[in-house]
Every structure is written in structure tokens, then in C-alpha cells.
Tab-separated table of C-alpha atoms in Angstrom:
chain	number	residue	atom	x	y	z
A	264	MET	CA	-81.030	-21.343	32.539
A	265	ALA	CA	-77.491	-21.934	31.259
A	266	ALA	CA	-76.075	-20.726	34.577
A	267	ARG	CA	-78.300	-23.146	36.432
A	268	ARG	CA	-77.215	-25.991	34.157
A	269	SER	CA	-73.610	-25.331	35.177
A	270	ASN	CA	-74.615	-26.059	38.790
A	271	PRO	CA	-75.969	-29.637	39.018
A	272	ASP	CA	-77.656	-28.928	42.357
A	273	ALA	CA	-79.523	-25.881	41.045
A	274	PHE	CA	-80.813	-27.561	37.891
A	275	GLY	CA	-83.382	-30.204	38.757
A	276	PRO	CA	-86.266	-32.137	37.189
A	277	LEU	CA	-88.607	-29.130	37.313
A	278	ASP	CA	-86.117	-26.992	35.416
A	279	GLU	CA	-85.713	-29.741	32.818
A	280	TYR	CA	-89.495	-29.952	32.470
A	281	ASP	CA	-89.831	-26.177	32.077
A	282	GLU	CA	-87.092	-26.197	29.455
A	283	ARG	CA	-88.879	-28.879	27.440
A	284	VAL	CA	-92.173	-26.996	27.669
A	285	HIS	CA	-90.461	-23.747	26.604
A	286	SER	CA	-88.890	-25.468	23.578
A	287	HIS	CA	-92.292	-27.014	22.680
A	288	ARG	CA	-91.015	-30.573	23.140
A	289	LEU	CA	-93.690	-31.031	25.801
A	290	ARG	CA	-97.133	-29.587	26.409
A	291	ASP	CA	-97.508	-28.136	29.895
A	292	ASP	CA	-99.795	-30.518	31.789
A	293	GLU	CA	-100.914	-29.817	35.357
A	294	HIS	CA	-100.950	-33.460	36.432
A	295	GLN	CA	-97.543	-34.173	34.916
A	296	ARG	CA	-96.119	-31.033	36.496
A	297	THR	CA	-97.338	-32.271	39.865
A	298	ILE	CA	-95.448	-35.537	39.327
A	299	VAL	CA	-92.310	-33.630	38.332
A	300	GLN	CA	-92.636	-31.533	41.501
A	301	SER	CA	-92.438	-34.789	43.493
A	302	LEU	CA	-89.233	-35.629	41.619
A	303	GLN	CA	-87.948	-32.142	42.417
A	304	ASP	CA	-88.761	-32.578	46.120
A	305	LEU	CA	-86.663	-35.737	46.224
A	306	HIS	CA	-83.896	-34.038	44.199
A	307	ASP	CA	-83.731	-31.258	46.792
A	308	MET	CA	-83.537	-33.748	49.668
A	309	LEU	CA	-80.801	-35.712	47.906
A	310	ALA	CA	-78.766	-32.519	47.468
A	311	GLU	CA	-78.395	-32.488	51.269
A	312	TYR	CA	-78.118	-36.267	51.723
A	313	ARG	CA	-74.959	-38.050	52.732
A	314	ALA	CA	-75.315	-41.820	52.520
A	315	PRO	CA	-73.699	-43.794	55.349
A	316	GLU	CA	-70.621	-45.855	54.611
A	317	VAL	CA	-71.567	-49.373	53.569
A	318	VAL	CA	-70.522	-51.876	56.239
A	319	HIS	CA	-70.204	-55.411	54.921
A	320	PRO	CA	-71.491	-58.124	57.242
A	321	SER	CA	-69.055	-60.915	57.965
A	322	ILE	CA	-69.790	-64.415	56.702
A	323	GLU	CA	-69.949	-65.667	60.289
A	324	SER	CA	-72.583	-63.072	61.235
A	325	LEU	CA	-74.826	-64.309	58.427
A	326	LYS	CA	-74.911	-67.881	59.627
A	327	PRO	CA	-77.946	-68.937	61.697
A	328	ARG	CA	-77.646	-68.331	65.423
A	329	SER	CA	-77.353	-71.460	67.480
A	330	ARG	CA	-80.295	-72.286	69.671
A	331	THR	CA	-80.055	-72.594	73.422
A	332	PHE	CA	-80.744	-75.925	75.084
A	333	LEU	CA	-84.207	-74.754	76.266
A	334	GLY	CA	-84.911	-73.219	72.867
A	335	ALA	CA	-84.084	-76.494	71.162
A	336	LEU	CA	-86.147	-78.397	73.714
A	337	PHE	CA	-89.248	-76.316	72.994
A	338	HIS	CA	-88.489	-75.848	69.252
A	339	ARG	CA	-88.120	-72.095	69.589
A	340	GLN	CA	-86.099	-70.164	67.032
A	341	PRO	CA	-83.978	-67.253	68.311
A	342	PRO	CA	-85.742	-63.942	67.482
A	343	LYS	CA	-84.702	-62.550	64.136
A	344	LYS	CA	-82.843	-59.262	64.364
A	345	MET	CA	-84.825	-56.446	62.764
A	346	THR	CA	-83.231	-54.557	59.880
A	347	GLN	CA	-82.609	-50.955	60.918
A	348	ILE	CA	-83.279	-48.369	58.225
A	349	PRO	CA	-81.533	-45.009	58.860
A	350	SER	CA	-83.881	-42.248	59.983
A	351	THR	CA	-82.056	-39.890	57.602
A	352	LEU	CA	-82.919	-41.953	54.510
A	353	PRO	CA	-85.006	-39.834	52.103
A	354	LYS	CA	-88.269	-41.453	51.108
A	355	GLY	CA	-87.996	-42.865	47.588
A	356	LEU	CA	-90.585	-42.929	44.807
A	357	TYR	CA	-92.729	-45.609	43.180
A	358	MET	CA	-94.301	-44.260	39.955
A	359	TYR	CA	-96.860	-46.436	38.223
A	360	GLY	CA	-99.033	-45.997	35.150
A	361	ASP	CA	-100.190	-47.479	31.871
A	362	VAL	CA	-98.151	-47.571	28.672
A	363	GLY	CA	-97.741	-44.006	27.392
A	364	SER	CA	-98.003	-42.334	30.796
A	365	GLY	CA	-94.452	-40.955	30.563
A	366	LYS	CA	-92.624	-43.290	32.961
A	367	THR	CA	-89.373	-43.428	30.986
A	368	MET	CA	-89.297	-39.666	30.376
A	369	LEU	CA	-89.870	-38.913	34.060
A	370	MET	CA	-87.130	-41.325	35.121
A	371	ASP	CA	-84.797	-39.699	32.550
A	372	MET	CA	-85.507	-36.271	34.045
A	373	PHE	CA	-84.825	-37.480	37.566
A	374	TYR	CA	-81.719	-39.568	36.892
A	375	ASP	CA	-80.044	-37.099	34.525
A	376	THR	CA	-80.383	-34.180	36.951
A	377	LEU	CA	-79.293	-35.896	40.181
A	378	PRO	CA	-77.218	-33.488	42.321
A	379	HIS	CA	-73.422	-33.766	42.151
A	380	ASN	CA	-73.035	-35.086	45.715
A	381	ILE	CA	-74.683	-38.319	44.527
A	382	SER	CA	-71.379	-39.623	43.241
A	383	SER	CA	-72.549	-43.202	42.725
A	384	LYS	CA	-75.869	-44.041	41.136
A	385	THR	CA	-77.345	-46.970	39.261
A	386	ARG	CA	-80.191	-47.245	36.782
A	387	VAL	CA	-81.187	-50.698	35.606
A	388	HIS	CA	-84.149	-52.601	34.211
A	389	PHE	CA	-85.630	-54.512	37.114
A	390	HIS	CA	-85.573	-57.875	35.321
A	391	SER	CA	-81.835	-57.517	34.625
A	392	PHE	CA	-81.236	-56.455	38.221
A	393	MET	CA	-82.916	-59.565	39.627
A	394	GLN	CA	-80.985	-61.843	37.249
A	395	ASP	CA	-77.762	-60.344	38.606
A	396	VAL	CA	-78.979	-60.807	42.201
A	397	HIS	CA	-79.743	-64.498	41.674
A	398	LYS	CA	-76.321	-65.077	40.073
A	399	ARG	CA	-74.634	-63.466	43.078
A	400	LEU	CA	-76.755	-65.519	45.501
A	401	HIS	CA	-75.866	-68.714	43.651
A	402	THR	CA	-72.151	-67.904	43.867
A	403	MET	CA	-72.443	-67.195	47.604
A	404	LYS	CA	-74.200	-70.494	48.268
A	405	MET	CA	-71.692	-72.454	46.213
A	406	GLU	CA	-68.827	-70.944	48.228
A	407	HIS	CA	-70.350	-70.864	51.714
A	408	GLY	CA	-73.249	-73.322	51.707
A	409	THR	CA	-76.983	-72.825	51.680
A	410	ASP	CA	-77.364	-72.241	55.424
A	411	LEU	CA	-76.475	-68.576	55.105
A	412	ASP	CA	-78.263	-65.220	54.833
A	413	ALA	CA	-76.708	-64.495	51.450
A	414	VAL	CA	-79.231	-61.744	50.645
A	415	SER	CA	-77.728	-59.414	53.258
A	416	TYR	CA	-74.222	-59.897	51.847
A	417	VAL	CA	-75.333	-59.355	48.247
A	418	ALA	CA	-77.294	-56.240	49.285
A	419	ALA	CA	-74.133	-54.732	50.765
A	420	ASP	CA	-72.266	-55.392	47.485
A	421	LEU	CA	-75.040	-53.719	45.497
A	422	ALA	CA	-75.237	-50.763	47.890
A	423	GLU	CA	-71.588	-49.988	47.151
A	424	LYS	CA	-72.476	-49.476	43.480
A	425	GLY	CA	-74.809	-46.567	44.141
A	426	SER	CA	-76.576	-44.624	46.905
A	427	VAL	CA	-79.460	-44.004	44.479
A	428	LEU	CA	-80.881	-47.054	42.724
A	429	CYS	CA	-83.390	-46.497	39.916
A	430	PHE	CA	-85.455	-49.379	38.549
A	431	ASP	CA	-87.260	-49.300	35.212
A	432	GLU	CA	-90.352	-51.528	35.025
A	433	PHE	CA	-90.542	-52.960	38.544
A	434	GLN	CA	-92.516	-56.190	38.435
A	435	CYS	CA	-92.607	-59.596	40.049
A	436	THR	CA	-93.649	-62.676	38.080
A	437	ASP	CA	-91.274	-65.271	39.501
A	438	VAL	CA	-91.660	-67.063	42.838
A	439	ALA	CA	-87.887	-66.960	43.372
A	440	ASP	CA	-87.999	-63.138	43.194
A	441	ALA	CA	-91.073	-62.964	45.398
A	442	MET	CA	-89.432	-64.895	48.234
A	443	ILE	CA	-86.405	-62.583	48.591
A	444	LEU	CA	-87.585	-59.128	47.496
A	445	ARG	CA	-88.685	-57.864	50.912
A	446	SER	CA	-85.402	-58.745	52.627
A	447	LEU	CA	-83.357	-57.530	49.631
A	448	LEU	CA	-84.992	-54.100	49.362
A	449	GLU	CA	-85.003	-53.616	53.122
A	450	ALA	CA	-81.314	-54.517	53.312
A	451	LEU	CA	-80.521	-52.012	50.543
A	452	MET	CA	-82.382	-49.299	52.441
A	453	SER	CA	-80.508	-50.209	55.639
A	454	HIS	CA	-77.289	-49.277	53.822
A	455	GLY	CA	-78.759	-45.875	52.911
A	456	VAL	CA	-79.793	-46.660	49.333
A	457	VAL	CA	-82.636	-44.468	48.013
A	458	LEU	CA	-84.980	-46.381	45.698
A	459	VAL	CA	-86.838	-44.839	42.757
A	460	THR	CA	-88.838	-47.081	40.469
A	461	THR	CA	-91.397	-47.152	37.686
A	462	SER	CA	-93.979	-49.857	37.133
A	463	ASN	CA	-97.119	-50.671	35.191
A	464	ARG	CA	-98.894	-51.692	38.386
A	465	HIS	CA	-99.826	-50.331	41.787
A	466	PRO	CA	-97.937	-52.230	44.513
A	467	ASP	CA	-101.169	-53.962	45.543
A	468	ASP	CA	-101.375	-55.548	42.085
A	469	LEU	CA	-97.828	-56.924	41.997
A	470	TYR	CA	-97.436	-60.725	41.791
A	471	LYS	CA	-101.212	-61.109	41.698
A	472	ASN	CA	-102.323	-64.773	41.815
A	473	GLY	CA	-98.655	-65.784	42.171
A	474	ILE	CA	-97.515	-68.911	43.977
A	475	GLN	CA	-97.233	-68.313	47.751
A	476	ARG	CA	-98.362	-64.714	47.269
A	477	ALA	CA	-98.994	-64.360	51.005
A	478	SER	CA	-95.215	-64.443	51.463
A	479	PHE	CA	-94.922	-61.484	49.080
A	480	ILE	CA	-97.358	-59.236	50.959
A	481	PRO	CA	-94.602	-57.938	53.315
A	482	CYS	CA	-92.732	-56.652	50.252
A	483	ILE	CA	-95.836	-54.825	49.030
A	484	ASN	CA	-96.255	-53.213	52.430
A	485	LEU	CA	-92.591	-52.208	52.522
A	486	LEU	CA	-93.018	-50.443	49.172
A	487	LYS	CA	-96.166	-48.675	50.384
A	488	THR	CA	-94.616	-47.440	53.624
A	489	ARG	CA	-91.049	-46.630	52.525
A	490	LEU	CA	-91.752	-45.136	49.067
A	491	ARG	CA	-94.159	-42.419	47.929
A	492	ILE	CA	-96.660	-44.065	45.612
A	493	LEU	CA	-97.467	-41.835	42.621
A	494	ASN	CA	-100.180	-42.594	40.070
A	495	LEU	CA	-99.071	-41.321	36.667
A	496	ASP	CA	-102.509	-41.889	35.097
A	497	SER	CA	-104.393	-38.628	35.425
A	498	THR	CA	-107.850	-38.768	37.021
A	499	THR	CA	-109.897	-35.556	37.175
A	500	ASP	CA	-112.989	-34.306	38.944
A	501	TYR	CA	-115.983	-32.548	37.363
A	502	ARG	CA	-113.900	-29.334	37.196
A	503	GLN	CA	-111.235	-31.183	35.160
A	504	ILE	CA	-108.766	-30.643	38.012
A	505	PRO	CA	-106.367	-33.610	38.370
A	506	ARG	CA	-106.465	-35.535	41.642
A	507	PRO	CA	-103.100	-35.415	43.457
A	508	PRO	CA	-101.111	-38.529	42.560
A	509	SER	CA	-100.268	-39.582	46.131
A	510	GLY	CA	-102.334	-40.757	49.110
A	511	VAL	CA	-103.658	-38.383	51.766
A	512	PHE	CA	-101.231	-39.350	54.560
A	513	HIS	CA	-97.566	-38.361	54.285
A	514	HIS	CA	-94.609	-38.972	56.563
A	515	PRO	CA	-92.024	-37.898	57.518
A	516	LEU	CA	-91.995	-34.099	57.768
A	517	ASP	CA	-89.551	-33.688	54.897
A	518	LYS	CA	-89.412	-31.232	51.997
A	519	ALA	CA	-92.107	-33.193	50.182
A	520	ALA	CA	-94.550	-32.754	53.074
A	521	THR	CA	-95.187	-29.088	52.240
A	522	SER	CA	-95.970	-29.688	48.565
A	523	HIS	CA	-98.117	-32.697	49.579
A	524	ALA	CA	-100.304	-30.510	51.803
A	525	ASP	CA	-100.459	-27.647	49.296
A	526	ARG	CA	-101.511	-29.945	46.434
A	527	TRP	CA	-104.328	-31.496	48.416
A	528	PHE	CA	-105.509	-28.088	49.693
A	529	LYS	CA	-105.667	-26.798	46.117
A	530	PHE	CA	-107.598	-29.880	44.992
A	531	LEU	CA	-110.054	-30.084	47.911
A	532	GLY	CA	-110.600	-26.326	48.067
A	533	ASP	CA	-111.753	-23.940	45.338
A	534	VAL	CA	-108.825	-21.561	44.968
A	535	GLU	CA	-110.046	-19.959	41.727
A	536	LYS	CA	-113.499	-18.948	42.972
A	537	ASP	CA	-112.529	-18.595	46.645
A	538	PRO	CA	-108.849	-17.646	47.052
A	539	PRO	CA	-107.168	-18.858	50.264
A	540	HIS	CA	-108.010	-16.661	53.226
A	541	ARG	CA	-108.243	-16.632	57.006
A	542	ALA	CA	-111.618	-17.392	58.561
A	543	THR	CA	-113.130	-17.151	62.027
A	544	HIS	CA	-115.981	-19.192	63.501
A	545	GLN	CA	-117.661	-18.818	66.860
A	546	VAL	CA	-118.537	-21.486	69.412
A	547	TRP	CA	-120.217	-20.396	72.645
A	548	GLY	CA	-118.761	-16.907	72.302
A	549	ARG	CA	-115.233	-18.148	71.579
A	550	ASP	CA	-113.429	-17.616	68.274
A	551	ILE	CA	-112.024	-20.537	66.272
A	552	ASP	CA	-109.446	-19.239	63.832
A	553	VAL	CA	-108.788	-21.050	60.556
A	554	SER	CA	-105.429	-19.940	59.211
A	555	LYS	CA	-106.175	-20.956	55.613
A	556	ALA	CA	-109.532	-21.709	54.025
A	557	SER	CA	-110.851	-22.069	50.484
A	558	GLY	CA	-114.237	-23.367	49.463
A	559	LYS	CA	-115.026	-26.294	51.748
A	560	ALA	CA	-111.407	-27.004	52.726
A	561	ALA	CA	-109.581	-25.792	55.849
A	562	MET	CA	-105.861	-26.020	56.543
A	563	PHE	CA	-104.194	-25.904	59.965
A	564	THR	CA	-100.957	-26.825	61.584
A	565	PHE	CA	-101.385	-29.398	64.338
A	566	HIS	CA	-100.589	-26.845	67.020
A	567	GLU	CA	-103.082	-24.328	65.646
A	568	LEU	CA	-105.838	-26.920	65.870
A	569	ILE	CA	-104.846	-29.242	68.716
A	570	GLY	CA	-102.108	-27.415	70.624
A	571	ARG	CA	-104.578	-25.033	72.230
A	572	ALA	CA	-107.594	-25.758	74.411
A	573	THR	CA	-110.122	-27.007	71.873
A	574	GLY	CA	-112.768	-29.686	72.213
A	575	ALA	CA	-115.617	-31.594	70.629
A	576	ALA	CA	-117.866	-28.515	70.254
A	577	ASP	CA	-115.153	-26.683	68.297
A	578	TYR	CA	-114.568	-29.649	66.001
A	579	LEU	CA	-118.282	-30.127	65.326
A	580	GLU	CA	-118.581	-26.471	64.327
A	581	LEU	CA	-115.704	-26.926	61.898
A	582	MET	CA	-117.368	-30.038	60.460
A	583	ARG	CA	-120.510	-27.996	59.731
A	584	SER	CA	-118.441	-25.427	57.828
A	585	TYR	CA	-115.958	-27.616	55.934
A	586	ASP	CA	-115.822	-30.954	54.114
A	587	ALA	CA	-112.051	-31.429	54.130
A	588	PHE	CA	-109.213	-30.746	56.566
A	589	ILE	CA	-105.498	-30.561	55.865
A	590	VAL	CA	-103.569	-30.855	59.144
A	591	THR	CA	-99.800	-30.394	58.890
A	592	ASP	CA	-96.837	-31.020	61.187
A	593	VAL	CA	-98.514	-33.699	63.297
A	594	PRO	CA	-95.974	-34.915	65.886
A	595	GLY	CA	-95.617	-38.291	67.500
A	596	MET	CA	-97.365	-38.147	70.879
A	597	THR	CA	-95.967	-39.928	73.936
A	598	HIS	CA	-97.473	-40.235	77.408
A	599	LYS	CA	-96.231	-36.681	78.009
A	600	GLU	CA	-98.603	-35.354	75.338
A	601	ARG	CA	-101.688	-37.362	76.317
A	602	ASP	CA	-103.874	-34.211	76.235
A	603	TRP	CA	-102.875	-33.618	72.619
A	604	ALA	CA	-103.560	-37.258	71.796
A	605	ARG	CA	-107.045	-37.132	73.364
A	606	ARG	CA	-107.936	-33.943	71.469
A	607	PHE	CA	-106.604	-35.320	68.204
A	608	ILE	CA	-108.572	-38.547	68.630
A	609	THR	CA	-111.700	-36.467	69.326
A	610	PHE	CA	-111.036	-34.511	66.122
A	611	ILE	CA	-110.575	-37.746	64.130
A	612	ASP	CA	-113.853	-39.093	65.527
A	613	ALA	CA	-115.690	-35.892	64.566
A	614	ALA	CA	-114.276	-35.986	61.027
A	615	TYR	CA	-115.082	-39.683	60.630
A	616	GLU	CA	-118.655	-39.359	61.856
A	617	SER	CA	-119.262	-36.373	59.569
A	618	HIS	CA	-117.727	-38.233	56.576
A	619	ALA	CA	-115.116	-35.481	56.099
A	620	LYS	CA	-111.761	-35.862	54.337
A	621	ILE	CA	-108.509	-35.670	56.279
A	622	VAL	CA	-105.054	-34.999	54.823
A	623	LEU	CA	-102.130	-35.337	57.232
A	624	THR	CA	-98.418	-34.694	57.215
A	625	THR	CA	-96.930	-36.548	60.188
A	626	ALA	CA	-93.523	-36.923	61.794
A	627	VAL	CA	-93.982	-40.684	62.241
A	628	PRO	CA	-96.004	-43.512	60.662
A	629	LEU	CA	-99.652	-43.586	61.702
A	630	PHE	CA	-99.259	-46.496	64.115
A	631	GLN	CA	-96.629	-44.510	66.051
A	632	LEU	CA	-98.749	-41.363	66.400
A	633	PHE	CA	-99.845	-42.147	69.943
A	634	MET	CA	-96.880	-44.205	71.140
A	635	SER	CA	-93.143	-43.555	70.827
A	636	PRO	CA	-90.816	-46.404	69.787
A	637	GLU	CA	-89.763	-46.641	73.445
A	638	GLU	CA	-93.372	-46.964	74.574
A	639	ILE	CA	-93.996	-49.560	71.878
A	640	GLY	CA	-91.048	-51.494	73.291
A	641	GLU	CA	-92.556	-51.253	76.767
A	642	ALA	CA	-95.914	-52.418	75.438
A	643	LEU	CA	-94.177	-55.346	73.736
A	644	ASP	CA	-92.586	-56.348	77.033
A	645	ASP	CA	-96.001	-56.142	78.724
A	646	GLY	CA	-97.484	-58.226	75.937
A	647	ARG	CA	-94.835	-60.912	76.227
A	648	ARG	CA	-95.321	-61.133	79.992
A	649	THR	CA	-99.093	-61.443	79.666
A	650	GLY	CA	-98.949	-63.711	76.617
A	651	SER	CA	-100.931	-61.307	74.400
A	652	VAL	CA	-98.204	-61.132	71.740
A	653	LYS	CA	-98.872	-63.974	69.334
A	654	HIS	CA	-97.850	-64.377	65.697
A	655	ALA	CA	-101.359	-65.179	64.513
A	656	GLU	CA	-103.103	-62.454	66.512
A	657	ASP	CA	-105.736	-60.595	64.536
A	658	HIS	CA	-105.574	-56.794	64.226
A	659	GLU	CA	-109.234	-56.059	63.712
A	660	GLY	CA	-110.101	-52.865	61.898
A	661	VAL	CA	-106.572	-52.114	60.706
A	662	ASP	CA	-105.527	-52.136	57.049
A	663	ASP	CA	-102.879	-54.451	55.578
A	664	VAL	CA	-100.044	-51.924	55.639
A	665	MET	CA	-100.565	-51.003	59.291
A	666	ARG	CA	-101.089	-54.667	60.196
A	667	GLN	CA	-97.800	-55.644	58.574
A	668	MET	CA	-95.899	-52.836	60.294
A	669	MET	CA	-97.323	-53.998	63.607
A	670	ASP	CA	-96.507	-57.626	62.786
A	671	ASP	CA	-92.909	-56.631	62.119
A	672	LEU	CA	-92.741	-55.311	65.666
A	673	GLY	CA	-94.617	-58.241	67.134
A	674	MET	CA	-97.493	-55.910	68.019
A	675	ASN	CA	-101.229	-56.444	67.948
A	676	MET	CA	-104.277	-54.414	68.850
A	677	ASN	CA	-105.099	-56.412	71.994
A	678	MET	CA	-101.566	-55.881	73.243
A	679	LEU	CA	-101.866	-52.124	72.753
A	680	ARG	CA	-105.277	-51.990	74.400
A	681	ASN	CA	-103.935	-53.871	77.410
A	682	SER	CA	-100.780	-51.798	77.745
A	683	ASN	CA	-100.405	-49.919	81.023
A	684	LEU	CA	-99.557	-46.811	78.979
A	685	PHE	CA	-103.275	-46.089	78.723
A	686	THR	CA	-105.419	-45.050	81.639
A	687	GLY	CA	-108.707	-46.906	81.616
A	688	ASP	CA	-110.642	-48.984	79.132
A	689	GLU	CA	-112.198	-45.980	77.372
A	690	GLU	CA	-108.802	-44.522	76.436
A	691	ARG	CA	-107.548	-47.885	75.185
A	692	PHE	CA	-110.657	-48.284	73.056
A	693	ALA	CA	-110.390	-44.723	71.680
A	694	PHE	CA	-106.781	-45.318	70.672
A	695	SER	CA	-107.468	-48.505	68.721
A	696	ARG	CA	-110.595	-46.992	67.156
A	697	ALA	CA	-108.602	-43.969	65.958
A	698	LEU	CA	-106.099	-46.239	64.166
A	699	SER	CA	-108.958	-48.138	62.564
A	700	ARG	CA	-110.702	-44.970	61.417
A	701	LEU	CA	-107.540	-43.411	60.020
A	702	SER	CA	-106.973	-46.592	58.017
A	703	GLU	CA	-110.436	-46.292	56.485
A	704	MET	CA	-110.144	-42.551	55.881
A	705	GLY	CA	-106.952	-43.135	53.898
A	706	SER	CA	-108.648	-45.492	51.444
A	707	GLN	CA	-109.366	-44.466	47.853
A	708	GLU	CA	-113.067	-45.131	48.389
A	709	TRP	CA	-113.258	-42.668	51.312
A	710	VAL	CA	-111.058	-40.013	49.720
A	711	GLU	CA	-112.820	-39.877	46.349
A	712	ARG	CA	-116.385	-40.209	47.622
A	713	GLY	CA	-118.323	-36.997	47.026
A	714	LEU	CA	-115.596	-35.220	45.050
A	715	GLY	CA	-117.330	-35.596	41.699
A	716	MET	CA	-114.534	-37.630	40.111
A	717	GLU	CA	-115.282	-38.195	36.432
A	718	HIS	CA	-114.991	-41.983	36.712
A	719	ARG	CA	-117.484	-41.951	39.604
A	720	GLY	CA	-120.199	-39.880	37.934
A	721	GLY	CA	-118.851	-36.330	37.901
A	722	LEU	CA	-121.015	-33.486	39.161
A	723	ASN	CA	-124.064	-35.726	39.754
A	724	GLU	CA	-122.069	-37.842	42.214
A	725	LYS	CA	-120.879	-34.728	44.044
A	726	GLU	CA	-124.384	-33.258	44.300
A	727	GLY	CA	-125.771	-36.537	45.629
A	728	TRP	CA	-123.109	-36.672	48.292
A	729	GLN	CA	-123.737	-33.047	49.284
A	730	ARG	CA	-127.339	-33.971	50.027
A	731	VAL	CA	-126.101	-36.694	52.392
A	732	ARG	CA	-123.783	-34.200	54.113
A	733	SER	CA	-126.603	-31.646	54.399
A	734	ARG	CA	-128.784	-34.160	56.229
A	735	TRP	CA	-125.908	-34.878	58.632
A	736	ARG	CA	-125.507	-31.154	59.335
A	737	GLU	CA	-129.220	-30.840	60.100
A	738	ASP	CA	-129.077	-33.824	62.445
A	739	SER	CA	-126.023	-32.443	64.283
A	740	LEU	CA	-127.584	-29.051	65.074
């Protein structure tokens, strides 16, 4: 251990945790160890991360763009330039839990063991950080006037202080904070700053009942899409096995994706009574191979399940045999992979209709699974020509996070359905339905239903749900 301590990259949060357990300063706890593994995953990614050089915007570039004569005539504002976040930016962490859940200790472990290539880092209480931000904004406005995007300039200054920014006690109680947080955090990320934060609240509960809270929702959605949300409060099922602290969908395909899939497979399967093994099922004389199975959980790579010629009959047979599916390495699918997209949508439909659980590790966010950024751009152009892109357009059946991501791109469900990228009404409908169903299948209600979680009734709840599943299996034969 001493040798590893001499190498900052080799000694990470997991080593620090093991050392504390060995010296009896901590009791080994499975749920806490899972959290520390998430810290270790990020540590390992940071060891290979090189933050881009911070480029300060000029004062002139931060002034509002002048409107054209026609724009002024019709009261149209020039389109706001989207903030570009580097694709190489490691996904940060948002750890939340009640008092006594170990937030400060976990942040200590992470911050104190950061790899040596992270030469600049900052740890600050969030309230103090925001006070500093407002002072800087005030100075900018006094010097350059109020008609200026001062947040972008201040974000560049702050980014120079550290490529890893750790917040203790992230919260939002002030309307002045609420109005700038989305643009501030996004600007920091655009300069390659990795955010790690603790909080007493889930992002959905931040600034609850605050003034103009609707304007704060984009910040909540940014946190939920750009950071891994980890629940530090342990919840267990009837077996006393802790539920994994993160949601069931993970992107991108980084180092954390593997541990994400493994944790959910261990939780949804029954590795003690039924160790992981290969399994084979038959459909109409053909073999369906499951590379890893345990209990009622099956694990595949995308190409093992979708990359070969499979169809609805194969998926229905799997649904009769398993309650949960972990599918890893799901790629983004363009028009060149339409066959994959159709099969995957068929699989999603089968899982949804059988009330099964799905865990995914994906290369791209869910709303980009079936369309590349280039195709989204083409669909946007189609939408603008046809007039289907409107700010107030409703995205029926899509959750708040996905809706906000689509809003940021000017997208809406009708626009996607009407895009010429899809061949026929049935394919357009299947695409939008798949997004809707994935949104629902990622909810806490869907994920925990039938697992026998202690707070939902334990073993009795699980047995009741198994009866519902048994009736479905009988009906599907």
C-alpha cells in the first residue's frame, strides 16, 4: 500500500476506503463501497484526462448580436449560439443524501486522491462559490454595462482555477442563483471543467417552490444529463441487498459503464444461489444464446442481441424466461443501421409489454439513439421549412429531461415523426413510442416495481408482482 501511495495515480478512493476498513476506522459496507467504486471510476478517467486550454471570450463577443432589418421588423431575436461541451469531458458526479450519509467523507476521499495530472483543482462550499460569482458579475457589469453576457466571461476565469471543481452542499435557495446556474455550469463544462458535488437533495427537489422555478428546470436537467446521480441513502430489497445508487441508463461508454452494468446485473440477478452462467433457449428450432444469466436476469452486448438476425419471437421467448435485461455497448444508430434500430425498438416493445426491467449502457443520450447529430440537424431543417419547430410544441410521452434536451436543440416529437429520415408512418410512430417507453422504463416506479424493496413491502410485494408476471406469461403462450 505504501508503494501505491507514492504513485498518486495508482492510489485512488477505493484504496483509501480499503485502508480505512483495514485500520477499523470504517466498517465495510456494500452500499458505501459501491459509491466509492463510482468515485474510483471517475478517478481512473481523470488519470487519462487532459483538459483543453481555457480560451477567454472577448468583451465584444459577449455583447448582444445586432438584429437584421427584417429581424427587427418582425421582432425576431438572432438564434442563441449553443454552448459546446467537449466530447472528451468525463461525466461528473452528483452525490446526494441525508445528514450522516457520509457526503463529506466521500468527497474527502475523492479530492485527496485526485491523480497528479490534475494540476489545478478547487473545492469550495457552494454558497461561498455563488457569492464569489455574484461579486465577479457585479464587477463586470460596473465596468462594461449590463447588456453583456458576463456569465460566460466569469466562467472562463473560474475554469482557469481548476479543471476539477468540487462543491460541498450544492443547493439553490436564491432566485438570483436560480437564474444563472444553468448557463454558468454549462459554460464551466464547455471549458473542460469536471464537476463533482454533494447535496442533501435529489436534483428534482432543488429550488422547490422557488420564485420562477420554471426557469430553473433547465439547470436540473443539465445536472441529470451531464452528471451521474448517486443516492447515498441505502435502500435494500427483501434480501437486504442494496439497490445500485444510480439510474438504469448510463452514457457514454466510459470506464464507469462496465461497473454500472455489473452492479445492476448483480442486483437484478441472484448470483449467490445461481452463479452467472451461459444459457441457451430455443425458438422454432433455433438457438438463442445468453452470454450471461443469473436468476431472472440476462446480460448481453448489443451486438449479441441485436446485431444478428433476431426478431419478435426470439424476444418474446426471452421475456418468458427473464424479468430483467442488461444490454451493454448500445451504439447510436443512423439511417445506415435502420435494421438494428427496428430490431432494438421491437425488443424495447417486448420488454415494455411484459413489464420487464431494462438496464442500458449507451454511446449517446437516449434521444440520439436512432438519429445522429447530423440527422437531427437535417430533421431540424425539415422542421423549420414545414413550420413544425415551435418553442411551445408539446413532446407528448417524453420525460422532462428528454424534453429539455430536445428543446435545447429546437426539436419536438412531431418534427421527428415528420422527418424524411423515416420511411412510412409506422416507422415514425415506432420511433417516438420507443422514446416514450424508454422514458417510463427509466423511472423509479418502473425500476423498483416487483423487486421486493423494503420500503415497498418487501417479499410480499415481490410475490404479488410475480403473480402478475405469471398471468402475462400464460397469456403470451
